[in-house]
Amino acid sequence: MYQPIAAAPPGQEAVEVDVLPVATAMIDRLVRHAEVISLRGDSFRMRGRDLGRVPPAETSSND
């Protein structure tokens, strides 16, 4: 995947750079001291949305 750089000096050709290693290195520098936090359970943001789940059976008390 090559993407030419648009800002070449006048009179020179645009240099082609492989952007994947550059992007990977930039992300690595940003997150190298980050901690990964794994969250489980239903999303608060997605509550109330029908995601194709079968709703839990309701228990009725006919005492």
Short mmCIF file of N, CA and C in Angstrom, two decimals:
data_model
loop_
_atom_site.label_atom_id
_atom_site.label_comp_id
_atom_site.label_asym_id
_atom_site.label_seq_id
_atom_site.Cartn_x
_atom_site.Cartn_y
_atom_site.Cartn_z
N MET A 1 0.85 -1.17 0.00
CA MET A 1 0.00 0.00 0.00
C MET A 1 0.90 1.23 0.00
N TYR A 2 0.96 1.91 -1.09
CA TYR A 2 1.78 3.10 -1.22
C TYR A 2 0.91 4.32 -1.44
N GLN A 3 1.28 5.40 -0.81
CA GLN A 3 0.53 6.64 -0.96
C GLN A 3 1.55 7.75 -1.18
N PRO A 4 1.51 8.42 -2.33
CA PRO A 4 2.49 9.48 -2.56
C PRO A 4 2.27 10.65 -1.62
N ILE A 5 3.37 11.27 -1.21
CA ILE A 5 3.29 12.45 -0.36
C ILE A 5 3.00 13.64 -1.26
N ALA A 6 2.02 14.44 -0.91
CA ALA A 6 1.58 15.54 -1.76
C ALA A 6 2.49 16.76 -1.64
N ALA A 7 3.19 16.93 -0.54
CA ALA A 7 3.97 18.14 -0.31
C ALA A 7 5.42 17.97 -0.73
N ALA A 8 5.66 17.63 -1.99
CA ALA A 8 7.03 17.50 -2.49
C ALA A 8 7.56 18.90 -2.83
N PRO A 9 8.85 19.13 -2.61
CA PRO A 9 9.42 20.43 -2.98
C PRO A 9 9.28 20.68 -4.48
N PRO A 10 9.17 21.94 -4.89
CA PRO A 10 9.03 22.25 -6.33
C PRO A 10 10.21 21.70 -7.13
N GLY A 11 9.90 21.09 -8.25
CA GLY A 11 10.94 20.55 -9.12
C GLY A 11 11.38 19.15 -8.75
N GLN A 12 10.80 18.56 -7.71
CA GLN A 12 11.15 17.19 -7.33
C GLN A 12 9.92 16.31 -7.38
N GLU A 13 10.15 15.03 -7.58
CA GLU A 13 9.04 14.09 -7.62
C GLU A 13 8.53 13.80 -6.21
N ALA A 14 7.26 13.43 -6.13
CA ALA A 14 6.69 13.03 -4.84
C ALA A 14 7.33 11.70 -4.42
N VAL A 15 7.66 11.59 -3.17
CA VAL A 15 8.28 10.37 -2.64
C VAL A 15 7.17 9.42 -2.22
N GLU A 16 7.31 8.16 -2.62
CA GLU A 16 6.31 7.18 -2.22
C GLU A 16 6.75 6.52 -0.93
N VAL A 17 5.82 6.46 0.03
CA VAL A 17 6.12 5.93 1.36
C VAL A 17 5.10 4.84 1.67
N ASP A 18 5.56 3.75 2.25
CA ASP A 18 4.65 2.71 2.71
C ASP A 18 4.06 3.19 4.03
N VAL A 19 2.76 3.52 4.05
CA VAL A 19 2.14 4.17 5.20
C VAL A 19 1.84 3.21 6.35
N LEU A 20 1.74 1.92 6.11
CA LEU A 20 1.39 0.98 7.17
C LEU A 20 2.45 0.93 8.28
N PRO A 21 3.73 0.76 7.98
CA PRO A 21 4.72 0.76 9.06
C PRO A 21 4.79 2.11 9.79
N VAL A 22 4.60 3.20 9.07
CA VAL A 22 4.63 4.52 9.70
C VAL A 22 3.46 4.66 10.67
N ALA A 23 2.26 4.26 10.24
CA ALA A 23 1.08 4.35 11.11
C ALA A 23 1.23 3.42 12.31
N THR A 24 1.77 2.23 12.10
CA THR A 24 1.97 1.29 13.20
C THR A 24 2.95 1.86 14.22
N ALA A 25 4.01 2.48 13.77
CA ALA A 25 4.99 3.07 14.68
C ALA A 25 4.38 4.23 15.47
N MET A 26 3.55 5.04 14.82
CA MET A 26 2.91 6.17 15.51
C MET A 26 1.96 5.67 16.60
N ILE A 27 1.17 4.67 16.28
CA ILE A 27 0.23 4.12 17.27
C ILE A 27 1.01 3.48 18.41
N ASP A 28 2.09 2.78 18.10
CA ASP A 28 2.91 2.15 19.13
C ASP A 28 3.46 3.19 20.10
N ARG A 29 3.90 4.33 19.60
CA ARG A 29 4.43 5.39 20.46
C ARG A 29 3.34 5.98 21.35
N LEU A 30 2.11 6.06 20.84
CA LEU A 30 1.01 6.64 21.61
C LEU A 30 0.55 5.73 22.74
N VAL A 31 0.53 4.43 22.51
CA VAL A 31 -0.08 3.51 23.48
C VAL A 31 0.93 2.62 24.20
N ARG A 32 2.21 2.92 24.11
CA ARG A 32 3.19 2.00 24.68
C ARG A 32 3.12 1.91 26.20
N HIS A 33 2.64 2.92 26.87
CA HIS A 33 2.51 2.88 28.33
C HIS A 33 1.06 2.74 28.77
N ALA A 34 0.19 2.44 27.84
CA ALA A 34 -1.24 2.34 28.16
C ALA A 34 -1.54 1.02 28.86
N GLU A 35 -2.61 1.01 29.61
CA GLU A 35 -3.09 -0.22 30.24
C GLU A 35 -4.38 -0.63 29.56
N VAL A 36 -4.53 -1.93 29.34
CA VAL A 36 -5.73 -2.46 28.71
C VAL A 36 -6.70 -2.85 29.81
N ILE A 37 -7.91 -2.33 29.72
CA ILE A 37 -8.95 -2.63 30.70
C ILE A 37 -10.05 -3.39 29.97
N SER A 38 -10.30 -4.61 30.41
CA SER A 38 -11.33 -5.43 29.79
C SER A 38 -12.63 -5.27 30.56
N LEU A 39 -13.66 -4.86 29.86
CA LEU A 39 -14.97 -4.67 30.48
C LEU A 39 -15.90 -5.77 30.02
N ARG A 40 -16.69 -6.28 30.93
CA ARG A 40 -17.65 -7.33 30.59
C ARG A 40 -19.04 -6.86 30.94
N GLY A 41 -20.03 -7.51 30.36
CA GLY A 41 -21.41 -7.17 30.65
C GLY A 41 -22.02 -6.33 29.53
N ASP A 42 -23.27 -5.99 29.72
CA ASP A 42 -23.99 -5.22 28.72
C ASP A 42 -23.52 -3.77 28.71
N SER A 43 -23.52 -3.20 27.54
CA SER A 43 -23.11 -1.82 27.38
C SER A 43 -24.21 -0.88 27.84
N PHE A 44 -23.85 0.13 28.62
CA PHE A 44 -24.82 1.13 29.07
C PHE A 44 -25.34 1.90 27.86
N ARG A 45 -24.48 2.16 26.90
CA ARG A 45 -24.85 2.90 25.70
C ARG A 45 -25.84 2.11 24.84
N MET A 46 -25.74 0.79 24.85
CA MET A 46 -26.58 -0.03 23.98
C MET A 46 -27.85 -0.52 24.68
N ARG A 47 -28.09 -0.09 25.92
CA ARG A 47 -29.26 -0.56 26.65
C ARG A 47 -30.53 -0.10 25.91
N GLY A 48 -31.53 -0.91 25.96
CA GLY A 48 -32.81 -0.56 25.35
C GLY A 48 -32.86 -0.78 23.85
N ARG A 49 -31.79 -1.23 23.25
CA ARG A 49 -31.80 -1.49 21.81
C ARG A 49 -32.05 -2.96 21.56
N ASP A 50 -32.83 -3.25 20.55
CA ASP A 50 -33.10 -4.64 20.19
C ASP A 50 -31.96 -5.13 19.32
N LEU A 51 -31.14 -6.00 19.86
CA LEU A 51 -30.00 -6.52 19.13
C LEU A 51 -30.22 -7.97 18.71
N GLY A 52 -31.49 -8.35 18.61
CA GLY A 52 -31.81 -9.71 18.21
C GLY A 52 -31.76 -10.69 19.36
N ARG A 53 -31.68 -10.19 20.56
CA ARG A 53 -31.65 -11.06 21.73
C ARG A 53 -33.06 -11.47 22.12
N VAL A 54 -33.15 -12.64 22.67
CA VAL A 54 -34.43 -13.11 23.19
C VAL A 54 -34.56 -12.56 24.61
N PRO A 55 -35.64 -11.82 24.89
CA PRO A 55 -35.78 -11.26 26.23
C PRO A 55 -35.94 -12.36 27.27
N PRO A 56 -35.45 -12.14 28.49
CA PRO A 56 -35.58 -13.16 29.53
C PRO A 56 -37.05 -13.39 29.87
N ALA A 57 -37.35 -14.63 30.22
CA ALA A 57 -38.73 -14.98 30.58
C ALA A 57 -39.11 -14.26 31.86
N GLU A 58 -40.29 -13.67 31.86
CA GLU A 58 -40.77 -12.96 33.05
C GLU A 58 -41.41 -13.96 34.00
N THR A 59 -41.13 -13.80 35.26
CA THR A 59 -41.74 -14.67 36.26
C THR A 59 -42.96 -13.97 36.82
N SER A 60 -44.05 -14.68 36.86
CA SER A 60 -45.28 -14.09 37.41
C SER A 60 -45.58 -14.76 38.74
N SER A 61 -45.98 -13.96 39.68
CA SER A 61 -46.33 -14.52 41.00
C SER A 61 -47.84 -14.46 41.14
N ASN A 62 -48.46 -15.60 41.05
CA ASN A 62 -49.92 -15.70 41.18
C ASN A 62 -50.27 -16.29 42.54
N ASP A 63 -49.76 -15.71 43.59
CA ASP A 63 -50.02 -16.22 44.94
C ASP A 63 -51.37 -15.77 45.42
#
